[in-house]
Coordinates of C-alpha atoms in Angstrom, one line a residue:
L1 CA 60.1 22.0 -30.1
M2 CA 61.7 25.1 -31.5
L3 CA 58.4 26.9 -31.5
G4 CA 57.8 25.9 -27.9
V5 CA 61.3 27.1 -26.9
A6 CA 60.8 30.4 -28.6
V7 CA 57.5 31.0 -26.7
V8 CA 59.3 30.2 -23.4
V9 CA 62.5 32.2 -24.1
F10 CA 60.9 35.3 -25.7
P11 CA 59.8 36.9 -22.3
V12 CA 63.3 36.2 -21.0
Y13 CA 64.8 38.0 -24.0
V14 CA 62.4 40.9 -23.5
A15 CA 63.5 41.2 -19.9
L16 CA 67.2 41.1 -20.9
V17 CA 66.6 43.8 -23.6
A18 CA 64.7 46.0 -21.2
S19 CA 67.5 45.8 -18.6
T20 CA 69.9 47.4 -21.1
Q21 CA 67.8 50.4 -22.0
A22 CA 68.1 54.0 -20.8
P23 CA 65.5 55.2 -18.1
G24 CA 63.2 57.0 -20.6
D25 CA 63.3 54.3 -23.4
L26 CA 60.7 52.1 -21.7
L27 CA 58.2 55.0 -21.2
R28 CA 57.5 55.6 -24.9
G29 CA 55.0 52.8 -25.1
T30 CA 57.2 50.6 -27.4
L31 CA 59.9 48.3 -26.4
P32 CA 63.1 48.0 -28.6
M33 CA 63.9 44.5 -29.8
L34 CA 67.6 45.0 -29.7
P35 CA 69.8 45.5 -26.6
G36 CA 70.7 49.0 -25.6
A37 CA 73.9 50.5 -24.5
H38 CA 73.1 51.0 -20.8
G39 CA 73.3 47.4 -19.6
I40 CA 76.5 47.6 -17.6
E41 CA 75.3 50.9 -16.0
N42 CA 71.9 49.5 -15.0
F43 CA 73.3 46.2 -13.6
T44 CA 76.1 48.0 -11.7
R45 CA 73.7 50.5 -10.2
M46 CA 71.2 47.8 -9.2
W47 CA 74.0 45.6 -7.7
Q48 CA 75.6 48.4 -5.7
S49 CA 72.9 50.8 -4.7
G50 CA 69.5 49.4 -5.7
V51 CA 66.4 51.6 -5.8
S52 CA 66.4 53.4 -2.4
N53 CA 63.3 55.4 -3.0
A54 CA 61.3 52.2 -3.4
G55 CA 62.7 50.8 -0.1
A56 CA 64.8 48.2 -2.0
P57 CA 68.4 47.6 -0.9
P58 CA 71.2 46.8 -3.3
A59 CA 70.5 43.7 -5.4
G60 CA 73.7 42.1 -4.1
T61 CA 72.3 42.1 -0.6
M62 CA 69.0 40.7 -1.6
L63 CA 70.5 38.0 -3.7
W64 CA 72.7 37.0 -0.8
N65 CA 69.7 36.8 1.5
S66 CA 67.8 34.7 -1.0
F67 CA 70.8 32.4 -1.4
I68 CA 71.1 31.9 2.4
M69 CA 67.4 31.3 2.7
A70 CA 67.2 28.8 -0.2
M71 CA 70.3 26.9 0.9
A72 CA 69.0 26.7 4.5
I73 CA 65.7 25.4 3.3
T74 CA 67.2 22.9 0.9
V75 CA 69.8 21.5 3.3
G76 CA 67.3 21.4 6.1
K77 CA 64.7 19.6 4.1
L78 CA 67.1 17.0 2.8
S79 CA 68.7 16.3 6.2
I80 CA 65.4 15.9 8.0
S81 CA 63.8 13.9 5.2
L82 CA 66.7 11.5 4.9
L83 CA 66.8 10.8 8.6
S84 CA 63.1 10.5 9.0
A85 CA 62.8 8.1 6.0
F86 CA 65.7 6.1 7.4
A87 CA 64.0 5.8 10.8
I88 CA 60.7 4.8 9.2
V89 CA 62.1 2.1 7.0
Y90 CA 64.9 0.6 9.1
F91 CA 63.7 0.9 12.7
R92 CA 60.8 -1.0 14.2
F93 CA 58.9 1.0 16.8
R94 CA 55.4 1.4 17.9
F95 CA 53.1 3.6 15.7
R96 CA 55.8 3.8 13.0
M97 CA 53.3 3.9 10.1
F98 CA 51.1 6.3 12.1
F99 CA 53.9 8.8 12.3
F100 CA 54.7 8.3 8.6
W101 CA 51.1 9.1 7.5
L102 CA 51.0 12.0 10.0
I103 CA 54.0 13.4 8.1
F104 CA 52.4 12.6 4.8
I105 CA 49.1 14.4 5.7
T106 CA 51.0 17.7 6.1
L107 CA 51.1 17.8 2.3
M108 CA 47.6 19.2 2.6
L109 CA 48.8 22.0 4.9
P110 CA 51.1 24.3 2.9
V111 CA 52.5 27.4 4.6
E112 CA 49.7 29.5 3.2
V113 CA 47.1 27.5 5.0
R114 CA 48.9 27.6 8.4
I115 CA 50.2 31.1 7.9
I116 CA 48.7 32.8 11.0
P117 CA 49.7 30.3 13.7
T118 CA 53.1 29.9 12.1
F119 CA 53.6 33.6 12.1
Q120 CA 52.5 33.7 15.8
V121 CA 55.0 31.0 16.7
V122 CA 57.9 32.8 14.9
A123 CA 57.0 36.1 16.5
D124 CA 56.8 34.5 20.0
L125 CA 60.3 33.0 19.4
N126 CA 61.7 36.4 18.4
M127 CA 62.6 35.2 15.0
L128 CA 61.1 38.0 12.9
N129 CA 63.7 39.7 10.7
S130 CA 66.1 36.8 10.9
F131 CA 67.4 34.1 8.6
A132 CA 66.1 31.5 11.1
G133 CA 62.6 32.9 10.8
L134 CA 62.9 32.9 7.0
S135 CA 64.0 29.3 6.7
I136 CA 63.1 27.1 9.7
P137 CA 59.3 27.2 9.2
L138 CA 59.7 26.0 5.6
I139 CA 62.2 23.2 6.3
A140 CA 59.9 20.2 6.9
S141 CA 59.1 18.3 3.7
A142 CA 56.6 15.4 3.5
T143 CA 57.3 15.0 -0.2
A144 CA 61.0 14.4 0.2
T145 CA 60.4 12.0 3.2
F146 CA 58.0 10.0 1.0
L147 CA 60.4 9.8 -1.9
F148 CA 63.3 8.8 0.2
R149 CA 61.2 6.2 2.0
Q150 CA 60.1 4.7 -1.3
F151 CA 63.7 4.5 -2.5
F152 CA 65.0 3.0 0.7
M153 CA 62.4 0.3 0.5
T154 CA 63.9 -0.8 -2.9
I155 CA 67.3 -1.5 -1.3
P156 CA 67.7 -5.3 -0.7
E157 CA 67.6 -6.5 2.8
E158 CA 70.8 -8.5 2.1
M159 CA 72.8 -5.2 2.2
L160 CA 71.5 -4.4 5.7
E161 CA 72.3 -7.9 6.8
A162 CA 75.8 -7.8 5.3
A163 CA 76.5 -4.5 7.0
R164 CA 75.4 -6.0 10.4
V165 CA 77.7 -9.0 9.8
D166 CA 80.6 -6.6 9.2
G167 CA 79.8 -4.8 12.5
A168 CA 78.3 -1.6 11.0
G169 CA 75.9 0.2 13.2
P170 CA 72.8 2.1 12.0
L171 CA 74.6 5.4 11.4
K172 CA 77.5 3.8 9.6
F173 CA 75.1 1.9 7.4
F174 CA 73.3 5.1 6.7
K175 CA 76.5 7.1 5.9
D176 CA 78.5 4.5 4.0
I177 CA 75.7 2.6 2.1
L178 CA 72.4 4.6 1.9
M179 CA 73.9 8.0 1.3
P180 CA 76.1 7.0 -1.7
L181 CA 73.2 5.2 -3.2
S182 CA 70.9 8.2 -2.8
I183 CA 73.1 10.7 -4.5
T184 CA 71.0 11.1 -7.7
N185 CA 67.8 11.4 -5.6
I186 CA 69.4 14.0 -3.4
A187 CA 70.6 15.9 -6.5
A188 CA 67.1 15.9 -8.0
L189 CA 65.4 17.1 -4.8
F190 CA 68.2 19.6 -4.2
V191 CA 67.3 21.4 -7.5
I192 CA 63.6 21.3 -6.8
M193 CA 63.9 22.5 -3.2
F194 CA 66.5 25.2 -4.0
I195 CA 64.1 26.7 -6.6
Y196 CA 61.2 26.4 -4.1
G197 CA 63.2 28.3 -1.5
W198 CA 64.5 30.9 -3.9
N199 CA 61.0 31.7 -5.2
Q200 CA 59.4 32.2 -1.8
Y201 CA 57.4 35.4 -1.7
L202 CA 54.5 35.4 0.8
W203 CA 56.4 34.1 3.9
P204 CA 59.4 36.6 3.6
L205 CA 56.9 39.4 2.9
L206 CA 55.1 38.7 6.2
I207 CA 58.0 38.3 8.6
T208 CA 60.5 40.7 7.2
T209 CA 60.3 44.5 7.7
D210 CA 64.1 45.2 7.9
P211 CA 65.5 45.9 4.4
D212 CA 68.7 44.1 5.4
Y213 CA 66.7 40.8 5.2
Y214 CA 64.8 41.5 2.0
T215 CA 65.0 38.7 -0.5
I216 CA 65.3 39.4 -4.3
V217 CA 61.7 38.5 -4.9
M218 CA 60.5 40.9 -2.2
G219 CA 62.8 43.6 -3.6
I220 CA 61.3 43.2 -7.1
Q221 CA 57.8 43.5 -5.6
R222 CA 58.8 46.7 -3.8
M223 CA 60.2 48.3 -6.9
T224 CA 57.1 47.5 -9.0
S225 CA 54.7 48.8 -6.4
E226 CA 56.1 52.4 -6.4
E227 CA 54.3 55.2 -8.2
N228 CA 56.8 55.5 -11.1
P229 CA 58.6 52.1 -11.5
Q230 CA 62.0 52.3 -13.0
W231 CA 61.5 49.4 -15.3
H232 CA 65.1 49.3 -16.6
L233 CA 66.4 48.7 -13.1
I234 CA 63.6 46.3 -12.3
M235 CA 64.4 44.2 -15.3
A236 CA 68.1 44.2 -14.4
A237 CA 67.0 42.8 -11.0
V238 CA 64.8 40.2 -12.7
V239 CA 67.7 39.0 -14.8
M240 CA 70.0 38.7 -11.8
A241 CA 67.2 36.9 -9.8
A242 CA 66.9 34.3 -12.6
L243 CA 70.6 33.5 -12.8
P244 CA 71.2 31.4 -9.6
P245 CA 68.4 28.9 -10.3
V246 CA 69.5 28.6 -13.9
L247 CA 73.1 28.0 -12.8
V248 CA 72.0 25.3 -10.3
I249 CA 70.0 23.5 -13.0
L250 CA 72.9 23.7 -15.5
F251 CA 75.5 22.4 -13.1
M252 CA 73.2 19.6 -11.7
Q253 CA 71.3 18.8 -14.9
R254 CA 72.7 15.3 -15.4
L255 CA 72.2 14.2 -11.8
F256 CA 68.8 15.9 -11.8
V257 CA 67.5 14.0 -14.8
K258 CA 69.1 10.8 -13.6
G259 CA 67.5 11.1 -10.2
L260 CA 64.0 11.6 -11.7
T261 CA 64.3 8.8 -14.4
E262 CA 66.6 6.1 -13.0
T263 CA 64.7 3.0 -11.9
E264 CA 67.6 0.6 -11.2
K265 CA 70.1 1.3 -8.5

């Protein structure tokens, strides 16, 4: 286990060390194994001004854009998936299972497959260079709908009958009974979907030409594609880009593991 952890952590350590070096230290062909004395300087410059000659805005702006995009995708996916699974399980209407399998089939159509028509729709709706364009096309989630449906099917029918006897309507049953029981599942999917939204690269790259809407992943790509990359600043941006997903996992670790492993509700 320690050997495996060392293999995984070593590249992170290299990035952290590289982010503390002077501009010329990384051009010598050898990378120091100990942190340098320019860490605060590099992180401050990256946060406040970025690398303007590479077309990358300050890291603070890009991190904020990535956060808004990731949160919009996560909250949107959870909201739509919870409501759609609730409708499929607890409402009886014509073609109910047909619509469920129609949603499930979309698992075979990721955004990379439908990229051209999706881009055309977003362009026609004037959502290029906007947070709506960054997040709305990625909100629908067949995976979350399926997982919530499977969980709702394990809840005893007696709970629904008891809620009806007490005069609770569908939305009250959903809010007061289903939502509290789904907290661990929501937490587990929140972590997965937040990281999914945070790491998006292809879609933001296609619909964003305004630097004010660049995400941190896009910014790193811009900086690495210039003629003479400033690796000390790039590595500072990489370290800052890794922090939010790590913090989300740390704060929600217990609920995340519980949501993935708990079988009895």
